[in-house]
Short mmCIF file of C-alpha atoms in Angstrom, two decimals:
data_model
loop_
_atom_site.label_atom_id
_atom_site.label_comp_id
_atom_site.label_asym_id
_atom_site.label_seq_id
_atom_site.Cartn_x
_atom_site.Cartn_y
_atom_site.Cartn_z
CA MET Q 296 16.77 23.14 -31.20
CA ASP Q 297 17.25 19.69 -30.08
CA ARG Q 298 17.32 19.05 -26.14
CA THR Q 299 16.53 15.30 -26.26
CA VAL Q 300 20.14 14.47 -25.62
CA GLY Q 301 21.20 16.98 -23.42
CA PHE Q 302 24.73 16.29 -22.47
CA VAL Q 303 25.14 19.44 -20.56
CA SER Q 304 22.25 18.71 -17.99
CA ALA Q 305 23.77 15.19 -17.36
CA SER Q 306 27.33 16.31 -16.86
CA ARG Q 307 25.74 19.07 -14.27
CA GLU Q 308 23.90 16.46 -12.44
CA ALA Q 309 27.01 14.22 -12.68
CA ALA Q 310 29.15 17.28 -10.97
CA GLY Q 311 26.97 16.80 -7.78
CA ALA Q 312 25.84 13.34 -7.96
CA PRO Q 313 27.46 10.86 -5.35
CA ARG Q 314 29.64 9.07 -7.78
CA ASP Q 315 31.97 12.02 -8.10
CA PRO Q 316 35.11 11.30 -5.75
CA LEU Q 317 36.38 14.74 -5.88
CA PRO Q 318 34.89 17.39 -3.52
CA ALA Q 319 34.50 20.34 -5.57
CA PRO Q 320 35.83 23.33 -3.95
CA ASP Q 321 32.83 25.73 -4.81
CA ARG Q 322 30.52 22.97 -3.39
CA GLY Q 323 28.41 24.29 -0.17
CA ASP Q 324 28.91 27.93 -0.93
CA ARG Q 325 27.27 28.05 -4.03
CA GLY Q 326 24.58 30.34 -2.50
CA SER Q 327 26.86 33.02 -0.50
CA ARG Q 328 29.29 33.65 -3.71
CA PRO Q 329 28.95 33.63 -7.46
CA GLU Q 330 29.79 30.31 -8.75
CA ARG Q 331 33.46 29.57 -9.55
CA PRO Q 332 34.88 29.74 -12.85
CA VAL Q 333 34.84 26.62 -14.72
CA LEU Q 334 38.43 27.42 -15.94
CA GLU Q 335 40.70 29.76 -14.67
CA LEU Q 336 44.48 30.59 -16.28
CA ASN Q 337 46.77 32.97 -14.05
CA GLY Q 338 50.09 34.19 -15.95
CA VAL Q 339 50.38 30.55 -17.32
CA GLY Q 340 53.93 30.25 -19.17
CA LYS Q 341 55.61 27.65 -21.28
CA THR Q 342 58.97 27.71 -22.87
CA PHE Q 343 60.19 25.06 -25.14
CA GLY Q 344 63.59 24.16 -25.71
CA ARG Q 345 66.76 25.39 -24.03
CA HIS Q 346 68.72 27.01 -27.03
CA PRO Q 347 67.38 29.03 -27.59
CA PRO Q 348 64.44 28.73 -25.31
CA ILE Q 349 61.15 29.68 -27.28
CA ALA Q 350 58.18 31.17 -25.18
CA ALA Q 351 55.31 29.63 -26.64
CA LEU Q 352 53.01 31.09 -23.88
CA SER Q 353 54.02 34.14 -21.48
CA ASP Q 354 51.67 35.38 -18.93
CA VAL Q 355 48.80 34.02 -20.17
CA SER Q 356 45.36 34.85 -17.76
CA LEU Q 357 42.10 33.87 -19.17
CA ILE Q 358 38.78 33.05 -17.16
CA VAL Q 359 35.67 30.84 -18.49
CA ASN Q 360 32.65 30.55 -16.69
CA ARG Q 361 30.05 27.83 -16.86
CA GLY Q 362 28.29 28.00 -19.99
CA GLU Q 363 30.48 30.07 -21.92
CA SER Q 364 32.18 29.38 -25.03
CA VAL Q 365 35.51 31.26 -25.99
CA ALA Q 366 37.14 31.14 -29.20
CA VAL Q 367 40.57 31.23 -29.21
CA VAL Q 368 42.04 33.04 -32.59
CA GLY Q 369 45.19 34.36 -33.85
CA PRO Q 370 48.27 33.64 -36.40
CA SER Q 371 50.01 30.29 -36.30
CA GLY Q 372 52.35 29.68 -33.75
CA SER Q 373 50.82 32.37 -31.63
CA GLY Q 374 50.21 29.72 -28.90
CA LYS Q 375 46.79 28.52 -29.31
CA THR Q 376 47.33 25.18 -29.56
CA THR Q 377 49.73 24.90 -26.60
CA LEU Q 378 47.37 26.93 -24.43
CA LEU Q 379 44.66 24.16 -24.95
CA ARG Q 380 47.28 21.30 -24.25
CA CYS Q 381 48.32 22.96 -20.91
CA ILE Q 382 44.65 23.17 -20.06
CA ASN Q 383 44.79 19.24 -19.97
CA PHE Q 384 48.31 18.79 -18.89
CA LEU Q 385 49.03 17.25 -22.17
CA VAL Q 386 51.65 20.06 -22.14
CA PRO Q 387 53.33 20.71 -18.67
CA TYR Q 388 52.96 24.60 -17.98
CA ASP Q 389 56.41 25.78 -16.46
CA SER Q 390 54.65 29.05 -14.70
CA GLY Q 391 51.32 30.37 -13.39
CA ARG Q 392 48.39 28.42 -12.61
CA VAL Q 393 45.62 26.33 -14.27
CA LEU Q 394 42.62 25.66 -12.21
CA VAL Q 395 39.76 23.66 -13.46
CA ASN Q 396 36.84 24.06 -11.08
CA GLY Q 397 39.21 25.50 -8.56
CA ARG Q 398 41.36 22.82 -8.42
CA LEU Q 399 44.90 23.18 -9.71
CA VAL Q 400 46.03 21.08 -12.79
CA GLY Q 401 49.40 18.93 -12.95
CA TYR Q 402 50.91 20.58 -9.77
CA ARG Q 403 50.20 20.51 -5.99
CA GLU Q 404 51.36 22.89 -3.31
CA ARG Q 405 53.72 21.92 -0.81
CA GLN Q 406 55.43 24.57 1.32
CA GLY Q 407 53.95 27.39 -0.91
CA ARG Q 408 56.08 25.84 -3.87
CA LEU Q 409 54.50 24.08 -6.82
CA VAL Q 410 55.33 20.24 -7.34
CA PRO Q 411 54.57 18.16 -9.89
CA ASP Q 412 51.10 16.39 -9.02
CA THR Q 413 50.84 12.25 -9.53
CA GLU Q 414 49.45 10.57 -12.90
CA PRO Q 415 46.23 9.56 -10.84
CA ARG Q 416 45.62 13.03 -9.84
CA VAL Q 417 46.11 14.47 -13.06
CA ASN Q 418 43.87 11.87 -14.91
CA GLU Q 419 40.93 12.57 -12.05
CA ILE Q 420 40.66 16.24 -13.94
CA ARG Q 421 41.47 14.78 -17.38
CA LYS Q 422 38.29 12.86 -17.07
CA ARG Q 423 36.16 16.05 -16.97
CA ILE Q 424 37.69 17.62 -19.78
CA GLY Q 425 36.87 16.64 -23.18
CA MET Q 426 39.34 16.93 -25.89
CA VAL Q 427 39.01 17.36 -29.71
CA PHE Q 428 42.03 17.25 -32.13
CA GLN Q 429 42.84 18.50 -35.24
CA ARG Q 430 43.50 15.03 -36.43
CA PHE Q 431 40.73 13.39 -34.91
CA ASN Q 432 43.03 10.36 -33.13
CA LEU Q 433 40.03 7.97 -33.16
CA PHE Q 434 41.47 4.55 -32.47
CA PRO Q 435 41.70 2.68 -35.34
CA HIS Q 436 41.68 -0.60 -34.15
CA ARG Q 437 37.94 0.14 -32.68
CA THR Q 438 34.56 0.31 -33.83
CA VAL Q 439 32.86 3.84 -33.47
CA LEU Q 440 31.00 2.42 -30.60
CA GLY Q 441 34.18 0.80 -29.07
CA ASN Q 442 36.12 4.37 -29.20
CA LEU Q 443 32.98 5.71 -27.66
CA LEU Q 444 33.14 2.93 -24.95
CA GLU Q 445 36.68 2.81 -23.95
CA GLY Q 446 36.39 5.98 -21.66
CA PRO Q 447 33.33 5.44 -19.86
CA LEU Q 448 34.18 1.62 -19.22
CA TYR Q 449 37.50 1.61 -18.66
CA VAL Q 450 38.28 5.13 -16.98
CA LEU Q 451 35.15 5.88 -15.36
CA LYS Q 452 34.06 2.30 -14.60
CA VAL Q 453 30.59 2.90 -15.76
CA PRO Q 454 28.32 -0.32 -16.11
CA ARG Q 455 28.57 -1.15 -20.05
CA THR Q 456 24.88 -0.79 -20.40
CA GLN Q 457 24.79 2.67 -19.64
CA ALA Q 458 27.92 3.17 -21.35
CA VAL Q 459 26.27 2.07 -24.47
CA GLN Q 460 23.27 4.22 -23.62
CA ARG Q 461 25.40 7.19 -23.66
CA ALA Q 462 27.50 6.08 -26.68
CA LYS Q 463 23.94 5.98 -28.42
CA ALA Q 464 22.85 9.58 -27.06
CA ALA Q 465 26.09 10.77 -28.35
CA LEU Q 466 26.12 9.24 -31.53
CA GLU Q 467 22.75 10.73 -31.97
CA LEU Q 468 23.82 14.27 -31.23
CA VAL Q 469 26.57 13.99 -33.75
CA GLY Q 470 24.01 12.60 -36.27
CA LEU Q 471 26.10 9.43 -36.80
CA THR Q 472 23.84 6.59 -35.08
CA ASP Q 473 24.12 4.40 -38.64
CA LYS Q 474 27.47 4.39 -38.27
CA ILE Q 475 28.31 2.37 -34.69
CA ASP Q 476 29.62 -0.30 -35.96
CA ALA Q 477 31.85 1.15 -38.42
CA TYR Q 478 35.59 1.46 -38.09
CA PRO Q 479 37.21 4.92 -38.56
CA GLY Q 480 38.90 4.15 -41.36
CA GLN Q 481 35.66 3.84 -43.26
CA LEU Q 482 34.54 7.02 -42.44
CA SER Q 483 34.97 10.49 -44.07
CA GLY Q 484 37.09 13.18 -41.84
CA GLY Q 485 34.04 15.08 -40.92
CA GLN Q 486 32.45 11.89 -39.46
CA GLN Q 487 35.51 10.77 -38.01
CA GLN Q 488 35.56 14.24 -36.27
CA ARG Q 489 32.16 13.47 -35.09
CA VAL Q 490 32.99 10.55 -33.61
CA ALA Q 491 35.87 12.37 -31.89
CA ILE Q 492 33.49 14.91 -30.57
CA ALA Q 493 31.03 12.22 -29.17
CA ARG Q 494 33.71 10.36 -27.81
CA ALA Q 495 34.78 13.04 -25.63
CA LEU Q 496 31.20 13.79 -24.92
CA CYS Q 497 30.85 10.24 -23.16
CA MET Q 498 32.97 11.15 -20.64
CA GLU Q 499 30.23 13.93 -19.70
CA PRO Q 500 32.88 16.65 -19.45
CA GLU Q 501 32.50 19.86 -17.81
CA LEU Q 502 34.45 21.51 -20.19
CA MET Q 503 35.58 20.84 -23.84
CA LEU Q 504 38.53 21.88 -25.65
CA PHE Q 505 38.66 22.17 -29.21
CA ASP Q 506 41.99 22.31 -31.20
CA GLU Q 507 41.01 23.69 -34.93
CA VAL Q 508 39.20 20.47 -35.58
CA THR Q 509 38.02 21.67 -39.13
CA SER Q 510 41.82 22.32 -40.30
CA ALA Q 511 42.64 18.97 -41.36
CA LEU Q 512 38.82 18.63 -43.16
CA ASP Q 513 38.07 19.36 -46.94
CA PRO Q 514 35.99 22.64 -47.25
CA GLU Q 515 32.73 20.70 -47.63
CA LEU Q 516 32.80 18.57 -44.61
CA VAL Q 517 33.57 21.61 -42.03
CA GLY Q 518 29.99 22.69 -41.95
CA GLU Q 519 28.93 19.18 -40.43
CA VAL Q 520 31.33 19.40 -37.93
CA LEU Q 521 30.73 23.17 -36.83
CA ALA Q 522 27.15 22.33 -36.62
CA VAL Q 523 28.03 19.92 -33.92
CA ILE Q 524 29.64 22.37 -31.79
CA ARG Q 525 27.13 24.98 -32.47
CA ARG Q 526 24.89 23.13 -30.91
CA LEU Q 527 26.69 21.77 -27.98
CA ALA Q 528 27.05 25.79 -27.60
CA GLN Q 529 23.20 26.20 -27.35
CA GLN Q 530 22.99 23.37 -25.04
CA GLY Q 531 25.23 25.64 -22.58
CA MET Q 532 28.29 23.51 -22.81
CA THR Q 533 31.52 25.21 -21.52
CA MET Q 534 33.99 25.54 -24.48
CA VAL Q 535 37.35 26.93 -25.24
CA ILE Q 536 37.50 26.58 -29.11
CA VAL Q 537 40.61 27.44 -30.76
CA THR Q 538 39.59 28.16 -34.42
CA HIS Q 539 40.31 29.70 -37.88
CA GLU Q 540 36.81 29.82 -38.75
CA MET Q 541 36.26 33.35 -38.07
CA ALA Q 542 32.20 33.72 -38.99
CA PHE Q 543 31.77 30.43 -36.87
CA ALA Q 544 33.63 32.22 -33.99
CA ARG Q 545 31.48 35.21 -34.16
CA ASP Q 546 28.13 33.42 -34.36
CA VAL Q 547 29.25 30.78 -31.65
CA ALA Q 548 31.76 31.76 -29.07
CA ASP Q 549 30.57 34.17 -26.46
CA ARG Q 550 34.02 35.98 -26.19
CA VAL Q 551 37.05 35.71 -28.42
CA VAL Q 552 40.53 36.10 -27.60
CA PHE Q 553 43.15 36.92 -29.82
CA MET Q 554 46.77 35.61 -29.18
CA GLU Q 555 49.87 36.87 -30.82
CA ALA Q 556 53.32 35.78 -29.91
CA GLY Q 557 52.48 33.39 -26.83
CA ARG Q 558 50.07 36.25 -24.99
CA ILE Q 559 46.70 37.34 -25.17
CA VAL Q 560 46.47 40.64 -26.88
CA ALA Q 561 42.52 41.09 -26.60
CA ASP Q 562 39.65 39.58 -24.84
CA GLN Q 563 36.39 40.72 -25.79
CA PRO Q 564 32.58 39.69 -26.48
CA ALA Q 565 32.51 38.22 -29.69
CA VAL Q 566 30.64 40.99 -31.40
CA ASP Q 567 32.75 43.80 -30.35
CA PHE Q 568 35.84 41.63 -31.48
CA PHE Q 569 34.91 41.75 -35.28
CA MET Q 570 32.96 45.53 -35.19
CA LYS Q 571 35.31 47.27 -32.99
CA PRO Q 572 38.94 45.36 -33.43
CA ALA Q 573 41.18 46.45 -30.36
CA THR Q 574 44.41 47.08 -32.02
CA PRO Q 575 45.70 47.49 -35.92
CA ARG Q 576 47.09 44.30 -35.72
CA ILE Q 577 43.78 42.42 -34.96
CA GLU Q 578 42.10 44.49 -37.76
CA ALA Q 579 44.88 43.53 -40.26
CA PHE Q 580 44.70 39.74 -39.16
CA LEU Q 581 40.84 39.99 -39.39
CA SER Q 582 41.12 41.67 -42.99
CA ARG Q 583 42.23 38.50 -44.30
CA PHE Q 584 39.02 36.62 -43.65
CA ALA Q 585 36.16 37.28 -45.07
CA VAL Q 586 33.42 37.90 -42.07
CA PRO Q 587 30.03 38.27 -43.16
CA GLY Q 588 28.49 41.47 -41.91
CA ARG Q 589 31.72 42.73 -40.87
CA PRO Q 590 32.64 46.13 -42.46
CA GLY Q 591 35.75 46.45 -45.13
CA MET P 116 63.32 -44.04 -53.14
CA LEU P 117 59.71 -43.86 -53.57
CA GLN P 118 59.61 -46.83 -51.72
CA PHE P 119 62.19 -45.56 -48.96
CA ALA P 120 59.80 -42.44 -48.45
CA ARG P 121 56.54 -44.92 -48.19
CA ASP P 122 58.50 -46.94 -45.37
CA TYR P 123 59.88 -44.26 -43.40
CA LEU P 124 58.30 -41.14 -43.69
CA PRO P 125 55.58 -42.18 -40.71
CA LEU P 126 58.59 -42.51 -38.30
CA TYR P 127 59.21 -38.56 -38.90
CA PHE P 128 55.47 -38.11 -37.69
CA GLN P 129 56.35 -37.80 -33.79
CA GLY P 130 59.41 -35.87 -34.31
CA THR P 131 57.41 -33.27 -36.40
CA LEU P 132 54.83 -33.15 -33.70
CA VAL P 133 57.74 -32.60 -30.82
CA ALA P 134 59.32 -29.74 -33.31
CA ILE P 135 56.17 -27.78 -33.44
CA ALA P 136 55.35 -28.39 -29.93
CA VAL P 137 58.97 -27.04 -29.02
CA THR P 138 58.64 -24.42 -31.34
CA ALA P 139 55.49 -22.98 -30.14
CA LEU P 140 56.11 -22.97 -26.72
CA SER P 141 59.47 -21.24 -27.47
CA MET P 142 57.89 -18.51 -29.24
CA LEU P 143 55.17 -18.53 -26.39
CA LEU P 144 58.19 -17.56 -24.05
CA SER P 145 59.81 -15.58 -26.40
CA VAL P 146 56.73 -13.09 -27.10
CA ALA P 147 55.85 -12.92 -23.13
CA ILE P 148 59.71 -11.93 -22.98
CA GLY P 149 59.72 -9.31 -25.90
CA LEU P 150 56.29 -7.74 -24.53
CA ALA P 151 57.53 -7.27 -21.16
CA ALA P 152 60.80 -5.90 -22.53
CA ALA P 153 59.96 -3.45 -25.24
CA LEU P 154 57.45 -2.21 -22.28
CA GLY P 155 60.57 -1.82 -20.10
CA ARG P 156 62.75 -0.28 -22.94
CA LEU P 157 59.99 2.07 -23.68
CA SER P 158 59.39 3.17 -20.38
CA GLY P 159 60.76 6.16 -18.48
CA SER P 160 62.71 3.75 -15.92
CA ARG P 161 66.69 3.94 -16.87
CA ALA P 162 67.18 0.98 -14.98
CA ALA P 163 64.66 -1.05 -16.91
CA ARG P 164 65.94 0.20 -20.32
CA SER P 165 69.69 -0.79 -19.40
CA ILE P 166 68.66 -4.34 -18.49
CA VAL P 167 66.59 -4.52 -21.43
CA SER P 168 69.79 -3.40 -23.64
CA ALA P 169 71.84 -5.50 -21.97
CA TYR P 170 69.84 -8.47 -22.36
CA VAL P 171 69.18 -7.87 -26.44
CA ALA P 172 72.91 -7.37 -26.53
CA PHE P 173 73.79 -10.65 -25.22
CA PHE P 174 71.02 -13.06 -26.41
CA ARG P 175 71.31 -11.60 -30.08
CA GLY P 176 74.92 -12.17 -29.67
CA ILE P 177 75.26 -15.50 -28.40
CA PRO P 178 74.50 -18.66 -30.84
CA PRO P 179 71.58 -20.85 -30.05
CA LEU P 180 73.54 -24.16 -29.84
CA VAL P 181 76.00 -22.60 -27.30
CA LEU P 182 73.05 -21.47 -25.32
CA LEU P 183 71.66 -24.46 -25.28
CA TYR P 184 74.91 -26.32 -24.27
CA VAL P 185 74.92 -23.81 -21.27
CA VAL P 186 71.29 -24.33 -20.62
CA TYR P 187 71.28 -28.04 -20.66
CA PHE P 188 74.65 -29.40 -19.50
CA GLY P 189 76.02 -26.28 -17.63
CA LEU P 190 73.23 -24.93 -15.52
CA PRO P 191 71.90 -28.10 -14.09
CA SER P 192 75.15 -29.61 -13.11
CA TRP P 193 76.82 -26.43 -12.01
CA ALA P 194 74.29 -26.01 -9.07
CA GLU P 195 74.96 -29.47 -8.00
CA GLN P 196 78.38 -28.43 -7.62
CA MET P 197 77.87 -25.33 -5.92
CA GLY P 198 75.77 -27.38 -3.23
CA ILE P 199 73.02 -24.43 -2.82
CA ARG P 200 70.09 -26.59 -2.50
CA PRO P 201 67.35 -24.32 -3.55
CA LEU P 202 69.45 -23.06 -6.58
CA ALA P 203 69.68 -26.78 -7.17
CA ALA P 204 66.17 -27.53 -6.66
CA PHE P 205 65.26 -24.31 -9.08
CA LEU P 206 67.67 -25.45 -11.88
CA ALA P 207 66.85 -29.36 -11.80
CA PRO P 208 64.00 -29.05 -14.04
CA LEU P 209 66.38 -27.94 -17.12
CA ASN P 210 67.51 -31.64 -16.62
CA ASN P 211 64.75 -32.51 -18.86
CA ARG P 212 65.87 -32.03 -22.37
CA VAL P 213 62.57 -30.47 -23.88
CA LEU P 214 62.19 -27.84 -21.24
CA SER P 215 65.86 -27.10 -21.62
CA ALA P 216 65.39 -26.94 -25.10
CA VAL P 217 61.98 -24.45 -25.03
CA ILE P 218 64.00 -22.05 -22.41
CA ALA P 219 67.06 -21.82 -24.55
CA PHE P 220 65.37 -21.07 -27.68
CA GLY P 221 62.51 -18.78 -26.04
CA VAL P 222 65.36 -16.73 -24.27
CA ASN P 223 67.38 -16.51 -27.54
CA SER P 224 64.40 -15.74 -29.60
CA GLY P 225 62.92 -13.07 -27.08
CA ALA P 226 66.07 -10.86 -27.58
CA TYR P 227 64.63 -10.61 -31.32
CA SER P 228 60.99 -10.16 -30.32
CA THR P 229 61.85 -7.72 -27.86
CA GLU P 230 63.42 -5.26 -31.08
CA ILE P 231 60.15 -6.41 -33.21
CA ILE P 232 57.74 -5.41 -30.48
CA ARG P 233 59.64 -2.44 -29.44
CA SER P 234 59.74 -0.79 -33.04
CA ALA P 235 55.82 -2.25 -33.36
CA ILE P 236 54.84 0.27 -30.35
CA ALA P 237 56.99 2.97 -31.71
CA SER P 238 55.50 2.82 -35.20
CA ILE P 239 51.96 4.03 -33.26
CA PRO P 240 51.67 7.60 -33.67
CA HIS P 241 52.03 9.57 -30.52
CA GLU P 242 48.73 11.14 -31.09
CA GLN P 243 46.94 7.91 -30.11
CA MET P 244 48.55 8.27 -26.36
CA GLU P 245 47.53 11.71 -26.32
CA ALA P 246 44.00 10.90 -26.99
CA ALA P 247 44.14 8.21 -24.65
CA GLN P 248 45.36 10.45 -21.87
CA SER P 249 42.99 13.14 -22.87
CA LEU P 250 39.90 10.30 -21.62
CA GLY P 251 41.84 10.25 -18.61
CA MET P 252 43.67 6.98 -19.01
CA SER P 253 46.85 6.43 -17.37
CA TYR P 254 50.01 5.56 -19.32
CA TRP P 255 49.65 1.84 -18.66
CA LEU P 256 45.99 1.74 -19.34
CA ALA P 257 46.63 3.00 -22.69
CA MET P 258 49.35 1.09 -23.80
CA ARG P 259 47.04 -2.14 -22.61
CA ARG P 260 43.78 -0.77 -24.38
CA ILE P 261 45.17 1.50 -27.20
CA ILE P 262 48.88 1.01 -27.91
CA VAL P 263 49.71 -2.28 -27.69
CA PRO P 264 46.86 -3.94 -29.66
CA GLN P 265 47.37 -1.53 -32.42
CA SER P 266 51.20 -2.52 -32.67
CA ALA P 267 49.90 -6.04 -32.35
CA ARG P 268 49.09 -5.88 -36.20
CA VAL P 269 52.44 -4.13 -37.05
CA ALA P 270 54.40 -6.83 -35.05
CA PHE P 271 52.47 -9.96 -36.52
CA PRO P 272 54.47 -10.57 -39.85
CA PRO P 273 58.00 -10.31 -38.30
CA LEU P 274 56.96 -12.42 -35.42
CA GLY P 275 55.60 -15.09 -37.88
CA ASN P 276 59.20 -14.54 -39.36
CA GLU P 277 60.70 -15.49 -36.03
CA PHE P 278 58.49 -18.33 -35.27
CA ILE P 279 59.67 -19.75 -38.61
CA ALA P 280 63.36 -19.37 -37.62
CA VAL P 281 62.96 -20.87 -34.25
CA LEU P 282 61.01 -23.66 -36.16
CA LYS P 283 64.14 -24.46 -37.98
CA GLY P 284 66.33 -23.92 -35.00
CA THR P 285 64.99 -26.70 -33.21
CA SER P 286 66.69 -29.24 -35.26
CA LEU P 287 69.55 -27.90 -32.90
CA ALA P 288 67.79 -29.73 -30.18
CA SER P 289 68.64 -33.22 -31.50
CA VAL P 290 72.29 -32.57 -30.12
CA ILE P 291 71.11 -32.96 -26.54
CA GLY P 292 68.77 -35.82 -27.61
CA VAL P 293 65.04 -34.16 -27.79
CA THR P 294 63.41 -36.45 -30.34
CA GLU P 295 62.38 -34.09 -32.69
CA LEU P 296 62.50 -34.13 -36.40
CA MET P 297 66.26 -33.87 -36.70
CA ARG P 298 66.62 -36.72 -34.35
CA ASP P 299 64.52 -39.07 -35.99
CA ALA P 300 66.29 -38.27 -39.13
CA GLN P 301 69.44 -39.52 -37.38
CA LEU P 302 68.05 -42.19 -36.04
CA VAL P 303 66.61 -43.38 -39.92
CA ALA P 304 70.18 -42.80 -41.03
CA ALA P 305 71.85 -45.17 -38.57
CA ALA P 306 69.70 -47.67 -38.81
CA THR P 307 69.08 -47.85 -42.92
CA PHE P 308 72.86 -46.33 -43.75
CA GLN P 309 70.66 -44.17 -46.20
CA ASN P 310 72.22 -40.73 -45.07
CA LEU P 311 70.90 -38.76 -48.08
CA MET P 312 67.58 -39.97 -48.14
CA ALA P 313 66.64 -40.05 -44.13
CA TYR P 314 68.50 -36.42 -43.96
CA SER P 315 66.40 -35.19 -47.31
CA LEU P 316 63.05 -36.42 -45.79
CA ALA P 317 63.62 -34.61 -42.69
CA GLY P 318 64.26 -31.56 -45.23
CA VAL P 319 61.10 -31.96 -47.14
CA TYR P 320 59.33 -32.34 -43.82
CA TYR P 321 60.75 -28.68 -42.57
CA VAL P 322 60.15 -27.12 -45.96
CA VAL P 323 56.37 -28.41 -46.00
CA LEU P 324 55.90 -27.23 -42.34
CA VAL P 325 57.73 -23.50 -43.48
CA ILE P 326 55.37 -23.20 -46.35
CA MET P 327 52.13 -24.08 -43.99
CA LEU P 328 53.26 -21.68 -41.36
CA GLN P 329 53.91 -19.05 -43.76
CA GLY P 330 50.17 -19.38 -45.33
CA ALA P 331 48.88 -19.31 -41.71
CA VAL P 332 50.79 -16.28 -40.84
CA GLY P 333 49.29 -14.56 -44.04
CA TRP P 334 45.88 -15.84 -43.53
CA ILE P 335 45.98 -14.26 -40.03
CA GLU P 336 47.58 -11.15 -41.00
CA GLY P 337 44.78 -10.86 -43.99
CA ARG P 338 42.23 -11.04 -41.00
CA LEU P 339 44.04 -8.80 -38.95
CA SER P 340 43.87 -5.69 -41.38
CA LEU P 341 40.44 -6.51 -42.22
CA ALA P 342 39.34 -5.49 -38.68
CA HIS P 343 40.86 -2.23 -39.62
CA LYS P 344 38.82 -1.63 -42.82
#
């Protein structure tokens, strides 16, 4: 395992470093109580449209502790992507609570009611959550280095030399040091996705969200991207991974969450999920994937 | 005929320079208005959206010549008559012919630039904004760093066409006495009574200018797309 570029340890230092302007609620009582989960969802709901309303998420609760990686699987349209997007508030949820490091995302409490939070405060939380999209979404007008500098320079206001250092370390981790001056259009899908992961890492996030990051890739390019995620898991990065790669979920995730029709149907340790499916529905779902080592 | 061209061609030089300068300044104003208005129209503010819609509807409808008369002959003297001193002082610069022309053409063309820039910004996939926001960027920072720079490449060719349209439109400034290319032609025609020759020479100048501009636009366009490949 390669520990030369340790994004996770760096982000932990950052969490306690003085540059952090936000008091993390769990600080100070770390000794007396167990550490607060990085991510907590309590009864989160989201409805799209009105005629008729479609419930994308209903009563979703989930806890992700520091260093854990959780795979979210389930059929298309089951709300997996919406779940991820509610976590960094790209989609505003309409009931329940999302807490990142104990801080409510997107809303603030006023006289017992939740009111929408201001944009700067939402961004304050987004800074600490890295997101990787299905379709990469790199900035096509900037080089690889430019893509990696954008966040650190203009959002975190890190000095340029330091931002460049971070970018180089991130590129080393994803194995694309030689592409530093390339434009996204010159890279393969797998390379673009690895740059997208590096771009998120440059923010030194405490939580990484992966939204079906291999679904848009040619089959032979999937491996290189999964290898990078695997490496992050080994480094102890906290991650929520929406995926259709069952073998990968089994090998890398600590826990697997199964979603259907906007609900979490099962939340089990990865081994149990595949070896002892909780419901016949999951059994049937899994039977469509050839997962090595799984009976049947 | 050739002799005529040889004798009088140099007389058009200065007017050509004035025409180019008026065009460049008008387009500067036009793009500035267009960018601000496009951002306003795309913003969530309902007031900004209605103001921009009204601006576009009005200035796209009014002929540039009418606008030129209103700005140069209308506004300063109206302010004088009203006797409101600060207003008169504010509008006094419009007694300058060139400035009046720049403002009339700039404001007029700004309506077109608004539509060009708005549709260019709208053509950038929404995912780009999401990616920027996922990095913690605010809406405006994302616009400035990610969306607007990408839309510049899309907006450039139609803005080039607009530049050409404004250049040809500057010939209208001759009616308020700006000594641009068309005015030079009028002066030559009046002095020589060779109307056909005098105005044809001006026409040749415009055509050559437009061809040169088109070349420049194409070259810059190529450079811009190179930066993406």
